[in-house]
Amino acid sequence: MSETITVGGITIDTADPAELAEFWCAALGYTVLTDSGDYVMITPPGVGFGQGRYLAFQKVPEAKGAKNRVHIDFQTTARTAEVARLTALGATVLDEHSLPGFGWTVLRDPHGNEFCVVAAES
């Protein structure tokens, strides 16, 4: 284990960082920490840079071409309600899966990036 390096956050490529940050702020209750136009960083309210995890969105010229090689899993105790809330914000449901003890819904954000909402199943 390294004492000098930790996971800071995740950066997502997009054509419109501000638009995607708006979706994710609404989805997670985060606020914009910094916005340079080509790069937007969001964090939980009251969290500054280096104080916790963040999501960032950086402008790139090319469109998304294939399935993500890495995606984010969000945990909840109310998967059905969260999936409904996220789709109302602009996400799209792609698939449902389950393994013994938990299940997840695969979604796409408004720019096509896949993510999952995961919950324990009783």
GROMACS .gro file of N, CA, C and O in nm:
model
  488
    1MET      N    1   0.084  -0.118   0.000
    1MET     CA    2   0.000   0.000   0.000
    1MET      C    3   0.088   0.125   0.000
    1MET      O    4   0.183   0.136   0.076
    2SER      N    5   0.054   0.219  -0.086
    2SER     CA    6   0.129   0.343  -0.094
    2SER      C    7   0.073   0.444   0.004
    2SER      O    8  -0.048   0.455   0.022
    3GLU      N    9   0.160   0.516   0.068
    3GLU     CA   10   0.118   0.623   0.158
    3GLU      C   11   0.119   0.759   0.090
    3GLU      O   12   0.085   0.859   0.150
    4THR      N   13   0.159   0.761  -0.040
    4THR     CA   14   0.170   0.889  -0.108
    4THR      C   15   0.073   0.905  -0.226
    4THR      O   16   0.065   1.013  -0.281
    5ILE      N   17   0.003   0.798  -0.263
    5ILE     CA   18  -0.088   0.808  -0.375
    5ILE      C   19  -0.222   0.744  -0.339
    5ILE      O   20  -0.225   0.638  -0.276
    6THR      N   21  -0.330   0.812  -0.374
    6THR     CA   22  -0.465   0.761  -0.350
    6THR      C   23  -0.552   0.793  -0.471
    6THR      O   24  -0.515   0.874  -0.556
    7VAL      N   25  -0.668   0.731  -0.479
    7VAL     CA   26  -0.763   0.764  -0.584
    7VAL      C   27  -0.823   0.900  -0.552
    7VAL      O   28  -0.878   0.921  -0.444
    8GLY      N   29  -0.809   0.994  -0.644
    8GLY     CA   30  -0.866   1.128  -0.624
    8GLY      C   31  -1.004   1.137  -0.683
    8GLY      O   32  -1.098   1.183  -0.620
    9GLY      N   33  -1.018   1.090  -0.806
    9GLY     CA   34  -1.146   1.098  -0.872
    9GLY      C   35  -1.142   1.029  -1.005
    9GLY      O   36  -1.046   0.961  -1.040
   10ILE      N   37  -1.248   1.050  -1.081
   10ILE     CA   38  -1.262   0.991  -1.213
   10ILE      C   39  -1.293   1.103  -1.310
   10ILE      O   40  -1.377   1.189  -1.282
   11THR      N   41  -1.224   1.103  -1.425
   11THR     CA   42  -1.248   1.202  -1.529
   11THR      C   43  -1.313   1.134  -1.649
   11THR      O   44  -1.266   1.029  -1.693
   12ILE      N   45  -1.418   1.195  -1.699
   12ILE     CA   46  -1.495   1.141  -1.811
   12ILE      C   47  -1.480   1.234  -1.931
   12ILE      O   48  -1.499   1.355  -1.918
   13ASP      N   49  -1.445   1.178  -2.045
   13ASP     CA   50  -1.435   1.256  -2.168
   13ASP      C   51  -1.575   1.286  -2.222
   13ASP      O   52  -1.663   1.200  -2.216
   14THR      N   53  -1.592   1.405  -2.278
   14THR     CA   54  -1.722   1.447  -2.330
   14THR      C   55  -1.705   1.564  -2.426
   14THR      O   56  -1.604   1.634  -2.422
   15ALA      N   57  -1.805   1.586  -2.510
   15ALA     CA   58  -1.804   1.701  -2.599
   15ALA      C   59  -1.848   1.828  -2.527
   15ALA      O   60  -1.813   1.938  -2.568
   16ASP      N   61  -1.925   1.814  -2.418
   16ASP     CA   62  -1.979   1.930  -2.347
   16ASP      C   63  -1.967   1.909  -2.195
   16ASP      O   64  -2.060   1.858  -2.131
   17PRO      N   65  -1.853   1.946  -2.136
   17PRO     CA   66  -1.831   1.923  -1.992
   17PRO      C   67  -1.937   1.987  -1.903
   17PRO      O   68  -1.982   1.924  -1.807
   18ALA      N   69  -1.980   2.108  -1.932
   18ALA     CA   70  -2.077   2.175  -1.845
   18ALA      C   71  -2.211   2.104  -1.846
   18ALA      O   72  -2.274   2.087  -1.741
   19GLU      N   73  -2.256   2.061  -1.964
   19GLU     CA   74  -2.384   1.990  -1.973
   19GLU      C   75  -2.381   1.858  -1.897
   19GLU      O   76  -2.474   1.825  -1.824
   20LEU      N   77  -2.273   1.781  -1.911
   20LEU     CA   78  -2.264   1.653  -1.841
   20LEU      C   79  -2.247   1.675  -1.691
   20LEU      O   80  -2.305   1.601  -1.611
   21ALA      N   81  -2.173   1.777  -1.651
   21ALA     CA   82  -2.160   1.809  -1.509
   21ALA      C   83  -2.296   1.844  -1.448
   21ALA      O   84  -2.326   1.806  -1.334
   22GLU      N   85  -2.380   1.913  -1.523
   22GLU     CA   86  -2.514   1.947  -1.474
   22GLU      C   87  -2.595   1.821  -1.443
   22GLU      O   88  -2.660   1.811  -1.339
   23PHE      N   89  -2.591   1.722  -1.534
   23PHE     CA   90  -2.660   1.595  -1.510
   23PHE      C   91  -2.608   1.528  -1.383
   23PHE      O   92  -2.685   1.489  -1.296
   24TRP      N   93  -2.476   1.515  -1.370
   24TRP     CA   94  -2.418   1.444  -1.257
   24TRP      C   95  -2.434   1.521  -1.126
   24TRP      O   96  -2.448   1.459  -1.020
   25CYS      N   97  -2.435   1.652  -1.129
   25CYS     CA   98  -2.464   1.729  -1.007
   25CYS      C   99  -2.606   1.699  -0.960
   25CYS      O  100  -2.629   1.677  -0.840
   26ALA      N  101  -2.701   1.695  -1.052
   26ALA     CA  102  -2.839   1.663  -1.016
   26ALA      C  103  -2.850   1.518  -0.968
   26ALA      O  104  -2.922   1.489  -0.872
   27ALA      N  105  -2.778   1.427  -1.032
   27ALA     CA  106  -2.785   1.286  -0.996
   27ALA      C  107  -2.727   1.257  -0.858
   27ALA      O  108  -2.781   1.177  -0.782
   28LEU      N  109  -2.615   1.324  -0.823
   28LEU     CA  110  -2.543   1.293  -0.700
   28LEU      C  111  -2.557   1.398  -0.590
   28LEU      O  112  -2.510   1.375  -0.479
   29GLY      N  113  -2.615   1.512  -0.620
   29GLY     CA  114  -2.621   1.620  -0.522
   29GLY      C  115  -2.487   1.689  -0.505
   29GLY      O  116  -2.462   1.752  -0.403
   30TYR      N  117  -2.400   1.679  -0.604
   30TYR     CA  118  -2.269   1.743  -0.601
   30TYR      C  119  -2.281   1.888  -0.648
   30TYR      O  120  -2.383   1.928  -0.705
   31THR      N  121  -2.174   1.964  -0.630
   31THR     CA  122  -2.168   2.101  -0.678
   31THR      C  123  -2.040   2.118  -0.761
   31THR      O  124  -1.943   2.042  -0.746
   32VAL      N  125  -2.040   2.218  -0.848
   32VAL     CA  126  -1.923   2.245  -0.931
   32VAL      C  127  -1.813   2.308  -0.845
   32VAL      O  128  -1.835   2.409  -0.780
   33LEU      N  129  -1.696   2.246  -0.845
   33LEU     CA  130  -1.581   2.299  -0.773
   33LEU      C  131  -1.501   2.393  -0.862
   33LEU      O  132  -1.457   2.499  -0.819
   34THR      N  133  -1.481   2.353  -0.988
   34THR     CA  134  -1.407   2.436  -1.082
   34THR      C  135  -1.461   2.413  -1.222
   34THR      O  136  -1.501   2.302  -1.256
   35ASP      N  137  -1.461   2.519  -1.303
   35ASP     CA  138  -1.510   2.512  -1.440
   35ASP      C  139  -1.424   2.603  -1.526
   35ASP      O  140  -1.434   2.725  -1.516
   36SER      N  141  -1.338   2.543  -1.610
   36SER     CA  142  -1.253   2.622  -1.698
   36SER      C  143  -1.309   2.626  -1.840
   36SER      O  144  -1.243   2.678  -1.930
   37GLY      N  145  -1.428   2.572  -1.859
   37GLY     CA  146  -1.485   2.561  -1.992
   37GLY      C  147  -1.457   2.427  -2.055
   37GLY      O  148  -1.548   2.356  -2.095
   38ASP      N  149  -1.330   2.389  -2.061
   38ASP     CA  150  -1.293   2.259  -2.117
   38ASP      C  151  -1.280   2.152  -2.010
   38ASP      O  152  -1.261   2.034  -2.043
   39TYR      N  153  -1.290   2.190  -1.884
   39TYR     CA  154  -1.274   2.095  -1.774
   39TYR      C  155  -1.360   2.142  -1.657
   39TYR      O  156  -1.348   2.255  -1.611
   40VAL      N  157  -1.449   2.053  -1.612
   40VAL     CA  158  -1.537   2.084  -1.499
   40VAL      C  159  -1.519   1.975  -1.394
   40VAL      O  160  -1.528   1.856  -1.425
   41MET      N  161  -1.494   2.014  -1.270
   41MET     CA  162  -1.480   1.920  -1.159
   41MET      C  163  -1.595   1.941  -1.062
   41MET      O  164  -1.626   2.054  -1.026
   42ILE      N  165  -1.660   1.829  -1.022
   42ILE     CA  166  -1.769   1.837  -0.925
   42ILE      C  167  -1.735   1.753  -0.802
   42ILE      O  168  -1.664   1.652  -0.812
   43THR      N  169  -1.784   1.798  -0.686
   43THR     CA  170  -1.758   1.731  -0.559
   43THR      C  171  -1.882   1.738  -0.472
   43THR      O  172  -1.973   1.818  -0.498
   44PRO      N  173  -1.886   1.660  -0.364
   44PRO     CA  174  -1.994   1.679  -0.268
   44PRO      C  175  -1.988   1.822  -0.214
   44PRO      O  176  -1.880   1.882  -0.208
   45PRO      N  177  -2.101   1.878  -0.173
   45PRO     CA  178  -2.101   2.015  -0.120
   45PRO      C  179  -2.001   2.032  -0.006
   45PRO      O  180  -1.989   1.945   0.081
   46GLY      N  181  -1.926   2.141  -0.010
   46GLY     CA  182  -1.831   2.172   0.097
   46GLY      C  183  -1.698   2.101   0.087
   46GLY      O  184  -1.611   2.121   0.172
   47VAL      N  185  -1.678   2.018  -0.015
   47VAL     CA  186  -1.553   1.945  -0.029
   47VAL      C  187  -1.466   2.018  -0.130
   47VAL      O  188  -1.507   2.045  -0.243
   48GLY      N  189  -1.343   2.051  -0.090
   48GLY     CA  190  -1.249   2.119  -0.178
   48GLY      C  191  -1.155   2.021  -0.245
   48GLY      O  192  -1.154   1.902  -0.215
   49PHE      N  193  -1.073   2.072  -0.336
   49PHE     CA  194  -0.977   1.986  -0.405
   49PHE      C  195  -0.883   1.920  -0.305
   49PHE      O  196  -0.831   1.985  -0.215
   50GLY      N  197  -0.864   1.791  -0.322
   50GLY     CA  198  -0.774   1.716  -0.234
   50GLY      C  199  -0.838   1.673  -0.104
   50GLY      O  200  -0.774   1.609  -0.021
   51GLN      N  201  -0.966   1.705  -0.085
   51GLN     CA  202  -1.035   1.671   0.040
   51GLN      C  203  -1.125   1.549   0.027
   51GLN      O  204  -1.183   1.505   0.126
   52GLY      N  205  -1.142   1.497  -0.090
   52GLY     CA  206  -1.230   1.381  -0.110
   52GLY      C  207  -1.240   1.346  -0.257
   52GLY      O  208  -1.171   1.404  -0.341
   53ARG      N  209  -1.325   1.253  -0.288
   53ARG     CA  210  -1.341   1.206  -0.425
   53ARG      C  211  -1.414   1.309  -0.510
   53ARG      O  212  -1.497   1.383  -0.462
   54TYR      N  213  -1.384   1.309  -0.639
   54TYR     CA  214  -1.449   1.400  -0.731
   54TYR      C  215  -1.480   1.329  -0.862
   54TYR      O  216  -1.423   1.224  -0.892
   55LEU      N  217  -1.568   1.388  -0.939
   55LEU     CA  218  -1.588   1.353  -1.079
   55LEU      C  219  -1.548   1.474  -1.160
   55LEU      O  220  -1.574   1.588  -1.120
   56ALA      N  221  -1.486   1.451  -1.274
   56ALA     CA  222  -1.449   1.561  -1.362
   56ALA      C  223  -1.488   1.525  -1.505
   56ALA      O  224  -1.502   1.407  -1.540
   57PHE      N  225  -1.508   1.628  -1.584
   57PHE     CA  226  -1.550   1.612  -1.723
   57PHE      C  227  -1.461   1.698  -1.808
   57PHE      O  228  -1.449   1.818  -1.784
   58GLN      N  229  -1.394   1.635  -1.907
   58GLN     CA  230  -1.301   1.711  -1.991
   58GLN      C  231  -1.346   1.704  -2.136
   58GLN      O  232  -1.391   1.600  -2.184
   59LYS      N  233  -1.332   1.816  -2.203
   59LYS     CA  234  -1.374   1.827  -2.342
   59LYS      C  235  -1.275   1.754  -2.431
   59LYS      O  236  -1.154   1.772  -2.420
   60VAL      N  237  -1.331   1.671  -2.520
   60VAL     CA  238  -1.251   1.603  -2.621
   60VAL      C  239  -1.321   1.619  -2.756
   60VAL      O  240  -1.443   1.633  -2.762
   61PRO      N  241  -1.245   1.618  -2.865
   61PRO     CA  242  -1.307   1.641  -2.995
   61PRO      C  243  -1.381   1.520  -3.053
   61PRO      O  244  -1.476   1.535  -3.129
   62GLU      N  245  -1.339   1.400  -3.017
   62GLU     CA  246  -1.399   1.281  -3.077
   62GLU      C  247  -1.523   1.235  -2.999
   62GLU      O  248  -1.532   1.254  -2.878
   63ALA      N  249  -1.616   1.173  -3.071
   63ALA     CA  250  -1.737   1.118  -3.008
   63ALA      C  251  -1.705   0.984  -2.944
   63ALA      O  252  -1.609   0.916  -2.983
   64LYS      N  253  -1.786   0.945  -2.848
   64LYS     CA  254  -1.772   0.813  -2.786
   64LYS      C  255  -1.802   0.709  -2.893
   64LYS      O  256  -1.901   0.719  -2.963
   65GLY      N  257  -1.715   0.608  -2.905
   65GLY     CA  258  -1.731   0.512  -3.013
   65GLY      C  259  -1.772   0.373  -2.973
   65GLY      O  260  -1.825   0.299  -3.054
   66ALA      N  261  -1.748   0.333  -2.850
   66ALA     CA  262  -1.777   0.195  -2.809
   66ALA      C  263  -1.808   0.192  -2.660
   66ALA      O  264  -1.806   0.294  -2.593
   67LYS      N  265  -1.835   0.071  -2.612
   67LYS     CA  266  -1.864   0.052  -2.470
   67LYS      C  267  -1.745   0.099  -2.386
   67LYS      O  268  -1.630   0.081  -2.424
   68ASN      N  269  -1.776   0.159  -2.270
   68ASN     CA  270  -1.671   0.202  -2.178
   68ASN      C  271  -1.586   0.083  -2.136
   68ASN      O  272  -1.639  -0.026  -2.111
   69ARG      N  273  -1.456   0.103  -2.121
   69ARG     CA  274  -1.369   0.000  -2.065
   69ARG      C  275  -1.371   0.005  -1.914
   69ARG      O  276  -1.339  -0.092  -1.847
   70VAL      N  277  -1.406   0.120  -1.857
   70VAL     CA  278  -1.419   0.139  -1.712
   70VAL      C  279  -1.551   0.211  -1.691
   70VAL      O  280  -1.587   0.298  -1.768
   71HIS      N  281  -1.621   0.172  -1.585
   71HIS     CA  282  -1.743   0.245  -1.552
   71HIS      C  283  -1.756   0.256  -1.400
   71HIS      O  284  -1.687   0.188  -1.326
   72ILE      N  285  -1.846   0.343  -1.356
   72ILE     CA  286  -1.867   0.367  -1.214
   72ILE      C  287  -1.987   0.286  -1.168
   72ILE      O  288  -2.089   0.282  -1.235
   73ASP      N  289  -1.975   0.222  -1.051
   73ASP     CA  290  -2.088   0.156  -0.984
   73ASP      C  291  -2.130   0.243  -0.867
   73ASP      O  292  -2.048   0.278  -0.782
   74PHE      N  293  -2.257   0.278  -0.863
   74PHE     CA  294  -2.313   0.356  -0.752
   74PHE      C  295  -2.399   0.262  -0.669
   74PHE      O  296  -2.483   0.190  -0.723
   75GLN      N  297  -2.379   0.263  -0.537
   75GLN     CA  298  -2.455   0.177  -0.448
   75GLN      C  299  -2.574   0.252  -0.390
   75GLN      O  300  -2.568   0.373  -0.366
   76THR      N  301  -2.682   0.177  -0.365
   76THR     CA  302  -2.803   0.233  -0.306
   76THR      C  303  -2.878   0.124  -0.233
   76THR      O  304  -2.852   0.005  -0.254
   77THR      N  305  -2.970   0.164  -0.150
   77THR     CA  306  -3.062   0.069  -0.087
   77THR      C  307  -3.198   0.073  -0.155
   77THR      O  308  -3.288   0.000  -0.117
   78ALA      N  309  -3.213   0.159  -0.256
   78ALA     CA  310  -3.341   0.176  -0.326
   78ALA      C  311  -3.316   0.182  -0.477
   78ALA      O  312  -3.335   0.284  -0.541
   79ARG      N  313  -3.275   0.070  -0.533
   79ARG     CA  314  -3.234   0.067  -0.674
   79ARG      C  315  -3.347   0.110  -0.768
   79ARG      O  316  -3.326   0.194  -0.856
   80THR      N  317  -3.466   0.056  -0.752
   80THR     CA  318  -3.577   0.090  -0.842
   80THR      C  319  -3.607   0.239  -0.840
   80THR      O  320  -3.623   0.302  -0.945
   81ALA      N  321  -3.612   0.298  -0.721
   81ALA     CA  322  -3.641   0.441  -0.709
   81ALA      C  323  -3.528   0.525  -0.768
   81ALA      O  324  -3.553   0.626  -0.837
   82GLU      N  325  -3.403   0.486  -0.745
   82GLU     CA  326  -3.290   0.563  -0.799
   82GLU      C  327  -3.284   0.553  -0.951
   82GLU      O  328  -3.257   0.652  -1.018
   83VAL      N  329  -3.311   0.436  -1.005
   83VAL     CA  330  -3.312   0.421  -1.150
   83VAL      C  331  -3.422   0.509  -1.211
   83VAL      O  332  -3.400   0.577  -1.311
   84ALA      N  333  -3.539   0.513  -1.149
   84ALA     CA  334  -3.648   0.599  -1.197
   84ALA      C  335  -3.607   0.746  -1.191
   84ALA      O  336  -3.633   0.823  -1.285
   85ARG      N  337  -3.542   0.786  -1.083
   85ARG     CA  338  -3.499   0.925  -1.068
   85ARG      C  339  -3.394   0.961  -1.173
   85ARG      O  340  -3.401   1.067  -1.236
   86LEU      N  341  -3.299   0.872  -1.195
   86LEU     CA  342  -3.192   0.898  -1.291
   86LEU      C  343  -3.245   0.902  -1.435
   86LEU      O  344  -3.202   0.984  -1.516
   87THR      N  345  -3.341   0.816  -1.467
   87THR     CA  346  -3.398   0.821  -1.602
   87THR      C  347  -3.479   0.949  -1.621
   87THR      O  348  -3.480   1.006  -1.730
   88ALA      N  349  -3.544   0.997  -1.516
   88ALA     CA  350  -3.616   1.124  -1.526
   88ALA      C  351  -3.519   1.241  -1.551
   88ALA      O  352  -3.556   1.340  -1.614
   89LEU      N  353  -3.395   1.227  -1.505
   89LEU     CA  354  -3.293   1.329  -1.527
   89LEU      C  355  -3.229   1.320  -1.667
   89LEU      O  356  -3.158   1.411  -1.708
   90GLY      N  357  -3.251   1.208  -1.735
   90GLY     CA  358  -3.196   1.194  -1.870
   90GLY      C  359  -3.114   1.069  -1.896
   90GLY      O  360  -3.065   1.049  -2.007
   91ALA      N  361  -3.097   0.983  -1.796
   91ALA     CA  362  -3.025   0.857  -1.817
   91ALA      C  363  -3.115   0.759  -1.892
   91ALA      O  364  -3.237   0.774  -1.894
   92THR      N  365  -3.053   0.657  -1.951
   92THR     CA  366  -3.125   0.552  -2.024
   92THR      C  367  -3.087   0.416  -1.966
   92THR      O  368  -2.969   0.388  -1.946
   93VAL      N  369  -3.188   0.333  -1.940
   93VAL     CA  370  -3.162   0.197  -1.890
   93VAL      C  371  -3.120   0.108  -2.007
   93VAL      O  372  -3.184   0.108  -2.112
   94LEU      N  373  -3.011   0.033  -1.985
   94LEU     CA  374  -2.962  -0.060  -2.086
   94LEU      C  375  -2.991  -0.205  -2.053
   94LEU      O  376  -3.023  -0.284  -2.141
   95ASP      N  377  -2.978  -0.241  -1.924
   95ASP     CA  378  -2.990  -0.383  -1.889
   95ASP      C  379  -3.006  -0.398  -1.739
   95ASP      O  380  -2.978  -0.305  -1.662
   96GLU      N  381  -3.050  -0.515  -1.698
   96GLU     CA  382  -3.063  -0.554  -1.556
   96GLU      C  383  -2.986  -0.684  -1.536
   96GLU      O  384  -2.990  -0.772  -1.623
   97HIS      N  385  -2.917  -0.695  -1.422
   97HIS     CA  386  -2.841  -0.816  -1.391
   97HIS      C  387  -2.856  -0.848  -1.243
   97HIS      O  388  -2.885  -0.760  -1.162
   98SER      N  389  -2.830  -0.975  -1.209
   98SER     CA  390  -2.826  -1.011  -1.068
   98SER      C  391  -2.734  -1.130  -1.048
   98SER      O  392  -2.714  -1.211  -1.138
   99LEU      N  393  -2.677  -1.134  -0.930
   99LEU     CA  394  -2.599  -1.246  -0.880
   99LEU      C  395  -2.653  -1.275  -0.742
   99LEU      O  396  -2.724  -1.192  -0.685
  100PRO      N  397  -2.622  -1.390  -0.684
  100PRO     CA  398  -2.673  -1.416  -0.550
  100PRO      C  399  -2.637  -1.303  -0.452
  100PRO      O  400  -2.520  -1.269  -0.436
  101GLY      N  401  -2.738  -1.239  -0.396
  101GLY     CA  402  -2.717  -1.136  -0.295
  101GLY      C  403  -2.723  -0.993  -0.343
  101GLY      O  404  -2.739  -0.902  -0.263
  102PHE      N  405  -2.707  -0.968  -0.474
  102PHE     CA  406  -2.717  -0.830  -0.521
  102PHE      C  407  -2.755  -0.826  -0.669
  102PHE      O  408  -2.741  -0.922  -0.742
  103GLY      N  409  -2.806  -0.710  -0.709
  103GLY     CA  410  -2.844  -0.689  -0.847
  103GLY      C  411  -2.802  -0.551  -0.891
  103GLY      O  412  -2.772  -0.464  -0.808
  104TRP      N  413  -2.799  -0.528  -1.022
  104TRP     CA  414  -2.760  -0.397  -1.070
  104TRP      C  415  -2.831  -0.365  -1.201
  104TRP      O  416  -2.871  -0.453  -1.275
  105THR      N  417  -2.847  -0.237  -1.223
  105THR     CA  418  -2.904  -0.185  -1.346
  105THR      C  419  -2.794  -0.110  -1.420
  105THR      O  420  -2.724  -0.028  -1.360
  106VAL      N  421  -2.777  -0.141  -1.547
  106VAL     CA  422  -2.680  -0.072  -1.631
  106VAL      C  423  -2.754   0.043  -1.701
  106VAL      O  424  -2.860   0.023  -1.760
  107LEU      N  425  -2.697   0.163  -1.690
  107LEU     CA  426  -2.757   0.282  -1.751
  107LEU      C  427  -2.652   0.355  -1.834
  107LEU      O  428  -2.533   0.329  -1.822
  108ARG      N  429  -2.701   0.451  -1.915
  108ARG     CA  430  -2.614   0.545  -1.985
  108ARG      C  431  -2.652   0.685  -1.942
  108ARG      O  432  -2.771   0.717  -1.930
  109ASP      N  433  -2.552   0.770  -1.921
  109ASP     CA  434  -2.580   0.911  -1.893
  109ASP      C  435  -2.619   0.979  -2.025
  109ASP      O  436  -2.615   0.914  -2.131
  110PRO      N  437  -2.658   1.105  -2.024
  110PRO     CA  438  -2.703   1.171  -2.147
  110PRO      C  439  -2.599   1.178  -2.259
  110PRO      O  440  -2.634   1.201  -2.374
  111HIS      N  441  -2.471   1.153  -2.229
  111HIS     CA  442  -2.367   1.154  -2.332
  111HIS      C  443  -2.322   1.014  -2.370
  111HIS      O  444  -2.224   0.997  -2.442
  112GLY      N  445  -2.392   0.911  -2.321
  112GLY     CA  446  -2.365   0.774  -2.361
  112GLY      C  447  -2.269   0.696  -2.275
  112GLY      O  448  -2.235   0.582  -2.307
  113ASN      N  449  -2.223   0.751  -2.163
  113ASN     CA  450  -2.130   0.682  -2.074
  113ASN      C  451  -2.206   0.585  -1.984
  113ASN      O  452  -2.299   0.624  -1.916
  114GLU      N  453  -2.162   0.458  -1.982
  114GLU     CA  454  -2.229   0.358  -1.901
  114GLU      C  455  -2.192   0.371  -1.754
  114GLU      O  456  -2.079   0.407  -1.720
  115PHE      N  457  -2.289   0.341  -1.668
  115PHE     CA  458  -2.267   0.332  -1.524
  115PHE      C  459  -2.370   0.236  -1.468
  115PHE      O  460  -2.467   0.199  -1.537
  116CYS      N  461  -2.349   0.189  -1.345
  116CYS     CA  462  -2.440   0.093  -1.284
  116CYS      C  463  -2.493   0.146  -1.151
  116CYS      O  464  -2.422   0.216  -1.079
  117VAL      N  465  -2.616   0.106  -1.121
  117VAL     CA  466  -2.675   0.131  -0.990
  117VAL      C  467  -2.693  -0.008  -0.928
  117VAL      O  468  -2.761  -0.094  -0.984
  118VAL      N  469  -2.628  -0.029  -0.813
  118VAL     CA  470  -2.616  -0.159  -0.751
  118VAL      C  471  -2.685  -0.158  -0.614
  118VAL      O  472  -2.674  -0.060  -0.540
  119ALA      N  473  -2.753  -0.269  -0.582
  119ALA     CA  474  -2.816  -0.281  -0.450
  119ALA      C  475  -2.818  -0.426  -0.407
  119ALA      O  476  -2.828  -0.517  -0.490
  120ALA      N  477  -2.809  -0.447  -0.276
  120ALA     CA  478  -2.825  -0.580  -0.219
  120ALA      C  479  -2.969  -0.623  -0.240
  120ALA      O  480  -3.061  -0.542  -0.239
  121GLU      N  481  -2.988  -0.751  -0.267
  121GLU     CA  482  -3.123  -0.805  -0.281
  121GLU      C  483  -3.156  -0.890  -0.160
  121GLU      O  484  -3.072  -0.965  -0.112
  122SER      N  485  -3.278  -0.875  -0.110
  122SER     CA  486  -3.317  -0.952   0.009
  122SER      C  487  -3.377  -1.084  -0.029
  122SER      O  488  -3.409  -1.114  -0.136
   0.00000   0.00000   0.00000
